[in-house]
CSV table of C-alpha atoms (C1' of nucleotides) in Angstrom, one decimal:
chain,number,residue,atom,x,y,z
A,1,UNK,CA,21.3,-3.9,-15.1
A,2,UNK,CA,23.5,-4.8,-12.1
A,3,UNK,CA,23.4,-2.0,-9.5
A,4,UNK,CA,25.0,-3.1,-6.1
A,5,UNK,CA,25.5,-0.2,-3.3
A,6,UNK,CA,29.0,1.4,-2.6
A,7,UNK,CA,31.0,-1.8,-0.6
A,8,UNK,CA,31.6,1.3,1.9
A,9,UNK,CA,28.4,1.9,2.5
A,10,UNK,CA,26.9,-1.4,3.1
A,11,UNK,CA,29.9,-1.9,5.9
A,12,UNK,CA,29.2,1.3,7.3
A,13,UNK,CA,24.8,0.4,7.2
A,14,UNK,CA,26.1,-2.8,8.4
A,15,UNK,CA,28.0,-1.4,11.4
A,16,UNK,CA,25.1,0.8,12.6
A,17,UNK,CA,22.7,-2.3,12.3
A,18,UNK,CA,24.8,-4.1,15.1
A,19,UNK,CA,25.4,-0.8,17.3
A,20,UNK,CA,21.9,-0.1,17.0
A,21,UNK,CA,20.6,-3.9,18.2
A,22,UNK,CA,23.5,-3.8,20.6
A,23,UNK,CA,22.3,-0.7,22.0
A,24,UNK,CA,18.2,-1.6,22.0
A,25,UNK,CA,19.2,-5.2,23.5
A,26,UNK,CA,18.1,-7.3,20.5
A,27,UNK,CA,19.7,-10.4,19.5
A,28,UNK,CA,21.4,-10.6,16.1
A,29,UNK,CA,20.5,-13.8,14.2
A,30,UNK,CA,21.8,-15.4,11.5
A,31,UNK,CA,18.2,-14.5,9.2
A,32,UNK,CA,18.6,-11.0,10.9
A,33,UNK,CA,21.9,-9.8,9.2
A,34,UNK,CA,20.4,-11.4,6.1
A,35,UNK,CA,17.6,-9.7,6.0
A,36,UNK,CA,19.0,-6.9,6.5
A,37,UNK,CA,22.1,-7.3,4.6
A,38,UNK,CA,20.0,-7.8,1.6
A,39,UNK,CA,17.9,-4.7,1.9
A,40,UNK,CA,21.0,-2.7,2.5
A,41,UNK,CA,22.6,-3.6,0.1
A,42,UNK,CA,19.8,-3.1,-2.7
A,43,UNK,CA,19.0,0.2,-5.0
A,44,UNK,CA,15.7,-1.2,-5.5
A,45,UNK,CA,13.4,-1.2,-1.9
A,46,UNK,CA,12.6,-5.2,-2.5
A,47,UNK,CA,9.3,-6.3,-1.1
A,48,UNK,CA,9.0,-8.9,1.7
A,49,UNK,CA,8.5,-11.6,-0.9
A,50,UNK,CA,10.8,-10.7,-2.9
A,51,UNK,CA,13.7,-10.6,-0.3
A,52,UNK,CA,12.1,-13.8,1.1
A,53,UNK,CA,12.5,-16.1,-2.0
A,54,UNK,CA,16.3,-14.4,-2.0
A,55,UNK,CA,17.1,-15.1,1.3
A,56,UNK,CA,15.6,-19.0,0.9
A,57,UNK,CA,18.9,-19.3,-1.4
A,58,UNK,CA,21.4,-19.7,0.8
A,59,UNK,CA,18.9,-20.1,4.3
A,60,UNK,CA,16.5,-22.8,3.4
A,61,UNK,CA,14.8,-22.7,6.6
A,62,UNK,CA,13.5,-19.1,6.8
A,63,UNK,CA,10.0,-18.6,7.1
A,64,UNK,CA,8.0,-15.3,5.4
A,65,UNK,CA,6.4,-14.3,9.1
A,66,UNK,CA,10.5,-13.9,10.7
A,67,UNK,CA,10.7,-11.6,7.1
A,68,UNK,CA,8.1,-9.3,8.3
A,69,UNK,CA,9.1,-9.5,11.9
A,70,UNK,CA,12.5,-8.7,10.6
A,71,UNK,CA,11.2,-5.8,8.6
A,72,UNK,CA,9.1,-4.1,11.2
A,73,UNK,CA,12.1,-4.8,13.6
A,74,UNK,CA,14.3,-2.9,11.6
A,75,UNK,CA,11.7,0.1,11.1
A,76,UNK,CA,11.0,0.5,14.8
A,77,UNK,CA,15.0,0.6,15.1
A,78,UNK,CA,14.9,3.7,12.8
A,79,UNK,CA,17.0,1.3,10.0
A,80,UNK,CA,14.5,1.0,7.4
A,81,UNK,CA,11.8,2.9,6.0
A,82,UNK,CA,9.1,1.6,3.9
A,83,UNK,CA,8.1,2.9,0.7
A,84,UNK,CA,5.6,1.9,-1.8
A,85,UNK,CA,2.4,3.3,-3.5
A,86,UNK,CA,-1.2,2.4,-4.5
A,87,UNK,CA,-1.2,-1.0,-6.0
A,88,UNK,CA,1.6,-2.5,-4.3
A,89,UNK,CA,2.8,-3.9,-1.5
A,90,UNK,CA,5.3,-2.6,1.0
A,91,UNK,CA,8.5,-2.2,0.1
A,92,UNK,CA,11.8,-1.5,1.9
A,93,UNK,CA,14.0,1.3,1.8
A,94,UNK,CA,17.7,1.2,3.9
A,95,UNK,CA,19.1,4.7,2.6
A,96,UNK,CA,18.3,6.5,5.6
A,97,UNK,CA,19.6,10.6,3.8
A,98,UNK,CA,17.2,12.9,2.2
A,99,UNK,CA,16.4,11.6,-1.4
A,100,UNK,CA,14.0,11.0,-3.8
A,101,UNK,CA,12.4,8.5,-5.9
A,102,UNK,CA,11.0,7.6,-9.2
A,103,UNK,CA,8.7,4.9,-9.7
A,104,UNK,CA,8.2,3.3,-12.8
A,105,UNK,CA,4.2,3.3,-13.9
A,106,UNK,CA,4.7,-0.2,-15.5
A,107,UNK,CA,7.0,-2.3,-13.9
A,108,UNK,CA,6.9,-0.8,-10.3
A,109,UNK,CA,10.7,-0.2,-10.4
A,110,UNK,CA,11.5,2.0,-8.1
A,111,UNK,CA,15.4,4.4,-8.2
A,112,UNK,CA,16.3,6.8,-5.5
A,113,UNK,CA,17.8,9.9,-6.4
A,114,UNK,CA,18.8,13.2,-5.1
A,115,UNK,CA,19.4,16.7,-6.2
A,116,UNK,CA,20.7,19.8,-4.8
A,117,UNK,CA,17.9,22.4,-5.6
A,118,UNK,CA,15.5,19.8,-4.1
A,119,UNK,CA,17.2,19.2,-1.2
A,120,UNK,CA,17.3,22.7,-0.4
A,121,UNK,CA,13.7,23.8,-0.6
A,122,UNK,CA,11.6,24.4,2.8
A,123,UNK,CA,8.6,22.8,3.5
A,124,UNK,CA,6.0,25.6,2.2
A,125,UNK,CA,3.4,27.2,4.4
A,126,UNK,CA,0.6,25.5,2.3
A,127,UNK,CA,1.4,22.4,4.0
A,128,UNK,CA,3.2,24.1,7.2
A,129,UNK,CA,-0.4,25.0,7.9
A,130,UNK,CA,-1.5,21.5,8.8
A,131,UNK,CA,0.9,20.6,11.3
A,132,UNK,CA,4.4,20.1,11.9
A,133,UNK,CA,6.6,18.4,9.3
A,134,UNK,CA,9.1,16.2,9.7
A,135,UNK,CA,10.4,14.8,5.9
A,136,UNK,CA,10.5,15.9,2.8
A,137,UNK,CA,9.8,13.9,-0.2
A,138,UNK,CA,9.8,14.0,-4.2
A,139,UNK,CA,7.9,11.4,-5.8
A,140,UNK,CA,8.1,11.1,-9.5
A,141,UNK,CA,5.8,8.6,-11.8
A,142,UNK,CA,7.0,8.1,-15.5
A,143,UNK,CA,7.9,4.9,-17.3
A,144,UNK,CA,11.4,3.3,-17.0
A,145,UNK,CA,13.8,2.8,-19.8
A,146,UNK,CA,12.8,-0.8,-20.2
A,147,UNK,CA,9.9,-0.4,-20.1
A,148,UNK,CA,10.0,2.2,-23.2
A,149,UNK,CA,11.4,-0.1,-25.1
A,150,UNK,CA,9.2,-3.1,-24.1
A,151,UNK,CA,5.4,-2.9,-24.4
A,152,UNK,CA,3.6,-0.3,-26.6
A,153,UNK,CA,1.0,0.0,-24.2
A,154,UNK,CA,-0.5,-2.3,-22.2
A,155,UNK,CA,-4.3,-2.1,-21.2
A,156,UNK,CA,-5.2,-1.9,-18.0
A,157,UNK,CA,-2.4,-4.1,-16.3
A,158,UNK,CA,-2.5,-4.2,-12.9
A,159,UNK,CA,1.0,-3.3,-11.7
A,160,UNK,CA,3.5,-6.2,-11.4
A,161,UNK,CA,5.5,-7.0,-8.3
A,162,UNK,CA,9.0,-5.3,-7.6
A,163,UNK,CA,12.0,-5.6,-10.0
B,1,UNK,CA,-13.1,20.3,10.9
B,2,UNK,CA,-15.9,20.6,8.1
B,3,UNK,CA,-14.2,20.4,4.9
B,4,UNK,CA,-17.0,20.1,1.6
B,5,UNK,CA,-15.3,20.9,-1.6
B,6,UNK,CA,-16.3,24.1,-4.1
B,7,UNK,CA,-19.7,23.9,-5.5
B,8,UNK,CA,-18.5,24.7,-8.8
B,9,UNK,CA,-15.5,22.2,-8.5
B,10,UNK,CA,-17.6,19.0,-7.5
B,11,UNK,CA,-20.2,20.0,-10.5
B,12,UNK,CA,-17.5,20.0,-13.0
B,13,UNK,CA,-15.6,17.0,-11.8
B,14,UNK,CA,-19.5,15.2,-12.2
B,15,UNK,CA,-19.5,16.8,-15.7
B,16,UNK,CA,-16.4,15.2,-16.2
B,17,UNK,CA,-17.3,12.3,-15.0
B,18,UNK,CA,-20.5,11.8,-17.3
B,19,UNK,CA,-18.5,13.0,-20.2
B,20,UNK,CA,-16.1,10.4,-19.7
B,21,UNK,CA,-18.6,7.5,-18.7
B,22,UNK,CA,-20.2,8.2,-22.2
B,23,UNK,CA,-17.3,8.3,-24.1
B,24,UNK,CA,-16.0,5.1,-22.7
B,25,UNK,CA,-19.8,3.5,-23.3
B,26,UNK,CA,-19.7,2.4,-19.1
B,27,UNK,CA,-23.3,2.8,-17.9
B,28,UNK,CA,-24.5,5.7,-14.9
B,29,UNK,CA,-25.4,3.6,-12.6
B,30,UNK,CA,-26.6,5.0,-8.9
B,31,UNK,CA,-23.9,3.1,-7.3
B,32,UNK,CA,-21.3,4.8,-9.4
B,33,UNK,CA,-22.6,7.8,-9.4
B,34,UNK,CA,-22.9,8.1,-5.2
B,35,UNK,CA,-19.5,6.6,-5.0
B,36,UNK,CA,-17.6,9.2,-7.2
B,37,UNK,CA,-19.7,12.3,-5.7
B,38,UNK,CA,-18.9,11.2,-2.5
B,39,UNK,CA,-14.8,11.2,-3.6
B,40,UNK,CA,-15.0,14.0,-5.7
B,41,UNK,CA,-16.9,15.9,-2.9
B,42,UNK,CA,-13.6,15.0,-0.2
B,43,UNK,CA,-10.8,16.6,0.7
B,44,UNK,CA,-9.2,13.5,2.9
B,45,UNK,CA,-8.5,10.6,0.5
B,46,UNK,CA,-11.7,7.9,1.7
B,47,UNK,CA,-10.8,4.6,1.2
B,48,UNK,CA,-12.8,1.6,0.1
B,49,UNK,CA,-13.9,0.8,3.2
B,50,UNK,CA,-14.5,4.8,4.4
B,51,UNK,CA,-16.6,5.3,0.8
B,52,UNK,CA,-18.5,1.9,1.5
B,53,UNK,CA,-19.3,2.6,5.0
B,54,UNK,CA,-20.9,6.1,4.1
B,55,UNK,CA,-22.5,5.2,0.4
B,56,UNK,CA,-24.5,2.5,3.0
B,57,UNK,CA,-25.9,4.9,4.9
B,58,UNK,CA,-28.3,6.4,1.4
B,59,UNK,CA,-28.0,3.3,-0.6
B,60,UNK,CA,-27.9,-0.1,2.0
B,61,UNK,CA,-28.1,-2.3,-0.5
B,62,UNK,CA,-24.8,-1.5,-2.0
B,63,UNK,CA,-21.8,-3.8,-1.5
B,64,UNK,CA,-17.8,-3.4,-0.7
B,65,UNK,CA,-17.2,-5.0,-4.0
B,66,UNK,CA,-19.4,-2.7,-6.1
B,67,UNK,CA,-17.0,0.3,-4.4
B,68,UNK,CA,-13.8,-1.8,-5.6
B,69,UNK,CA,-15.0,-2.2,-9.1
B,70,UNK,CA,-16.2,1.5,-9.5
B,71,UNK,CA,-12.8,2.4,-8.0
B,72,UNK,CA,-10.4,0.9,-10.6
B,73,UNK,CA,-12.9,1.9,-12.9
B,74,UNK,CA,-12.4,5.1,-12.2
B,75,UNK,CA,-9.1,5.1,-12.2
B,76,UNK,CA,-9.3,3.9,-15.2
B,77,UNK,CA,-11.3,6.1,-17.0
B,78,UNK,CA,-8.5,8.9,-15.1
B,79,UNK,CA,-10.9,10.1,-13.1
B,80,UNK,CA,-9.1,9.3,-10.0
B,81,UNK,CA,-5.7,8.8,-8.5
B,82,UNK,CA,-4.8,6.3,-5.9
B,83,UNK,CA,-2.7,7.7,-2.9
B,84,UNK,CA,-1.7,6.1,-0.1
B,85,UNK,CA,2.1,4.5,1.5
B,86,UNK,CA,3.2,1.6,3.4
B,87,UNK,CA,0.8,0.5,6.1
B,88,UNK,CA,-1.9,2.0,4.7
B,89,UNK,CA,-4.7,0.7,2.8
B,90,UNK,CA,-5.3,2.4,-0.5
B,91,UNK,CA,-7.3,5.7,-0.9
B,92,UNK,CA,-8.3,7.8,-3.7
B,93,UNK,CA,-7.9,11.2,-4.7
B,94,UNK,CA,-10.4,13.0,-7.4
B,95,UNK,CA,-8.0,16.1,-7.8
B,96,UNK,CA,-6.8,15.3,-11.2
B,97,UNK,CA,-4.5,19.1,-11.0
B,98,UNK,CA,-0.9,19.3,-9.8
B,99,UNK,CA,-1.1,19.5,-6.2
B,100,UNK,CA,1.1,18.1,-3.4
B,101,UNK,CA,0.6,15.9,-0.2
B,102,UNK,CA,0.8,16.4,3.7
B,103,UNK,CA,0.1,13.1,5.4
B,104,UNK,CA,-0.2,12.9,9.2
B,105,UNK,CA,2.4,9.6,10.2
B,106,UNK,CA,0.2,9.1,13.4
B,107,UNK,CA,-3.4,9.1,11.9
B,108,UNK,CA,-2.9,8.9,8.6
B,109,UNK,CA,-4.8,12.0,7.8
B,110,UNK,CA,-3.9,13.3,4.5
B,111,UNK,CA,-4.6,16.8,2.8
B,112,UNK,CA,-3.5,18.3,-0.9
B,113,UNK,CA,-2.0,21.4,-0.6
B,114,UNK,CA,-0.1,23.8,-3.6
B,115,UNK,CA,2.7,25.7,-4.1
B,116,UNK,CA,3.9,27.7,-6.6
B,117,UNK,CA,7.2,27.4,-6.4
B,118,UNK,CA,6.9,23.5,-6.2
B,119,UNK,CA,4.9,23.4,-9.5
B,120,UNK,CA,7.2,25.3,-10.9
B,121,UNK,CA,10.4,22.8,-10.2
B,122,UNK,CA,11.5,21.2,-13.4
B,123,UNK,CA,12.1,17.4,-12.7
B,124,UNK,CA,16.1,17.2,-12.2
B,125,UNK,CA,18.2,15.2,-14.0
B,126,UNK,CA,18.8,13.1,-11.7
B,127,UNK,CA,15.3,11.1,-12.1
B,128,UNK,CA,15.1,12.2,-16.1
B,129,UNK,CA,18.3,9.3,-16.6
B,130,UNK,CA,16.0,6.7,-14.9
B,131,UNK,CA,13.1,6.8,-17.7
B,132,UNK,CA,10.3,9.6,-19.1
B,133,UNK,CA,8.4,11.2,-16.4
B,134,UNK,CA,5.1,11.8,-16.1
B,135,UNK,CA,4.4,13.3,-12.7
B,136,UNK,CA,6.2,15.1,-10.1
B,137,UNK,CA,4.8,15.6,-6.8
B,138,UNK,CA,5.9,16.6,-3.2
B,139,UNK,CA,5.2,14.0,0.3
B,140,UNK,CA,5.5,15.9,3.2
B,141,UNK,CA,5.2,13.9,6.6
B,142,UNK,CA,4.5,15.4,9.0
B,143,UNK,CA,2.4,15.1,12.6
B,144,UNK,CA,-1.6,16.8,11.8
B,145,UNK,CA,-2.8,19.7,14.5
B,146,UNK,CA,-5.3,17.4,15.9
B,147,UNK,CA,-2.8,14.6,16.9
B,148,UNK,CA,-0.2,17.4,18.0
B,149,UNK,CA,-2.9,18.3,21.1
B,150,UNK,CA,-3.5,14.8,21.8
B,151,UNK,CA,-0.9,12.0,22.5
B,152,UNK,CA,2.4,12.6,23.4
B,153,UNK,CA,4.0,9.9,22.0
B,154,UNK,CA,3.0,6.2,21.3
B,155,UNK,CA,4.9,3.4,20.9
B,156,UNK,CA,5.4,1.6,18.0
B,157,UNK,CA,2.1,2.3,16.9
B,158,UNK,CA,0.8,0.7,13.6
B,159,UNK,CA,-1.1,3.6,11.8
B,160,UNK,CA,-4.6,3.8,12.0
B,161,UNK,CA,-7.5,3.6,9.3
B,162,UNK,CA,-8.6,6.9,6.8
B,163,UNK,CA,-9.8,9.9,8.6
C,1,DT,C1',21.2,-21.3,31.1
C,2,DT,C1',17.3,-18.7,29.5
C,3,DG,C1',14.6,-15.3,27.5
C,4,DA,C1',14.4,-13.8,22.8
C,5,DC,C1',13.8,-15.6,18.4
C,6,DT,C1',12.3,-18.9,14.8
C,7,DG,C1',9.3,-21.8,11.9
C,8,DC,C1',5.1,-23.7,11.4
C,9,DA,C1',0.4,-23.6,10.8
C,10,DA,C1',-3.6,-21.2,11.3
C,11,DA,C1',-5.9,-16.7,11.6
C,12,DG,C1',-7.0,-12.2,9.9
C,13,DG,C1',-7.9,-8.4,6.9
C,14,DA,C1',-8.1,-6.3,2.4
C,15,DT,C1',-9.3,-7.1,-2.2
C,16,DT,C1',-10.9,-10.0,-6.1
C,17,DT,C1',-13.8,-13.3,-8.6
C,18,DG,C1',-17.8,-16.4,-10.4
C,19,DC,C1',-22.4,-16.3,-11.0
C,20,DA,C1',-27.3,-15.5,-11.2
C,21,DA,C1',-30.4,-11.7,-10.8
C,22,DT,C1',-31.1,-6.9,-12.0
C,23,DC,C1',-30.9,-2.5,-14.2
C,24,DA,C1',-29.5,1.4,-17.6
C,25,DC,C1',-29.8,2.4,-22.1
D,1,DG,C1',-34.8,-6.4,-24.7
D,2,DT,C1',-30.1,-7.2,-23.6
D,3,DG,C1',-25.6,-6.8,-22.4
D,4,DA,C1',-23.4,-4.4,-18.6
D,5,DT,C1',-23.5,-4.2,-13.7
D,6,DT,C1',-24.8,-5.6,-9.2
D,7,DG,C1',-24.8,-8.2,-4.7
D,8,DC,C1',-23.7,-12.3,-2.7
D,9,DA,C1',-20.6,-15.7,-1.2
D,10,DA,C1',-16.5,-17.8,-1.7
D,11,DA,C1',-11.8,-17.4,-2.9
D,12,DT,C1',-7.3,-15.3,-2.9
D,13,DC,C1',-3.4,-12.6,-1.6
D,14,DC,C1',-0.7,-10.4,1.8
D,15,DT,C1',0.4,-10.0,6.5
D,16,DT,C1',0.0,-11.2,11.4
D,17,DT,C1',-0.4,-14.2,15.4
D,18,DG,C1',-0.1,-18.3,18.9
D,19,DC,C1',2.8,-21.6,20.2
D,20,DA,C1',6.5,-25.0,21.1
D,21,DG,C1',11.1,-25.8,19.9
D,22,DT,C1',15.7,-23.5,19.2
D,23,DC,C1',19.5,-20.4,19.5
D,24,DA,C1',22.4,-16.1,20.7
D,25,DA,C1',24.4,-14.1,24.5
DNA sequence: TTGACTGCAAAGGATTTGCAATCAC
DNA sequence: GTGATTGCAAATCCTTTGCAGTCAA
């Protein structure tokens, strides 16, 4: 399955990447705009590793540590968020709107999604009650269409990497 | 803030947990049994190192590695969820019923909470295309009472341990 | 030019594993 | 009694850090 981000909205994720280092005073590298390039332009929240053995493609020379500098970088500039649950390791998220996700049990895929009823509840007072809120999240577990039709059942598998 | 969980709930969830020990022929050892009282018995989501920490004040013998083991093992058995995002390290959660969670982004502090008009949100079909669901559940972030009084603002902050 | 950034290597922290001794059943 | 479980120590995996050389502005 081939799922590449709107071409318009990877220039316009691009554009606010350089107006918002412009604006904070930090220098935009080469491995920078990769980095972040990559992220933005991915449905799937890739892991450090993961967009570190894609980046080594075509940049031979980047080293995991500038990935995670990157990363953080990019957080702190309001760019990214990270996602991820339980088992796994952090993953990357540059779709800065209200959304969703669903995260697949097995494989650790992870989709973002949206939906109008969703995006228009309030934040109840059950959890008003411990403080102020700021975001709004569904998460939703199941098992992905491959992996319905792969494995029965698997014992026990720890959960793989991301996808 | 004192916060013990209902008599009546922590004897069941040991029921449960003896029921489901038998079935699976795993043995009642000491070390498992103080481990999952002391998570079923919380409302804040201990982690490995929170649970090991406190088991060691009864039982000093026990080790960090005995709390992993019991841990998956627990989840295993579904006795337990993991919780837990991004910088955090993984904590567990022995409310098996549909509930929803407020996390604190500044100390990490994370409490269940319901709603009935969350539980009774059908999942959209917006995730239903990406695979079979099994959960639905709501993250609200948020900043906790306690951390409201105290600091202002920190920097870029990495988040701090369980609480 | 020059301070910010990178890559390297080494450190750090969380989690896991091998193994002999021990315990629950 | 006996196989499952524990505690210990060492290993592993992911992430971070110190530092000297390099690059964007």
């Amino acid at each position: 399955m081939i799922m590449i981000v709107d071409k318009s909205i990877l220039k316009q994720r691009l554009e606010d990447f350089k107006a918002a280092a412009k604006k904070a005073g930090i220098k935009i590298t080469h491995q920078r705009l990769e980095i972040f390039r990559l992220i933005a332009n991915s449905v799937n929240h890739p892991g450090a590793d993961e967009i570190f053995r894609k980046i080594r493609r075509r940049m031979p020379t980047i080293s995991l540590d500038t990935v995670y500098r990157t990363l953080w970088m990019l957080s702190d500039l309001g760019l990214l968020k990270s996602v991820g649950q339980s088992k796994e390791t952090i993953r990357f998220d540059a779709n800065l709107h209200q959304h969703h996700h669903f995260t697949c049990i097995r494989c650790g895929l992870i989709r973002d999604f949206t939906n109008p009823e969703l995006d228009a509840m309030s934040v109840p007072p059950e959890a008003k009650q411990y403080g102020s809120t700021l975001s709004f999240q569904v998460e939703i577990k199941g098992v992905c269409e491959d992996c319905l039709k792969k494995q029965p059942k698997t014992k026990t598998a720890k959960q793989t990497k991301s996808k």
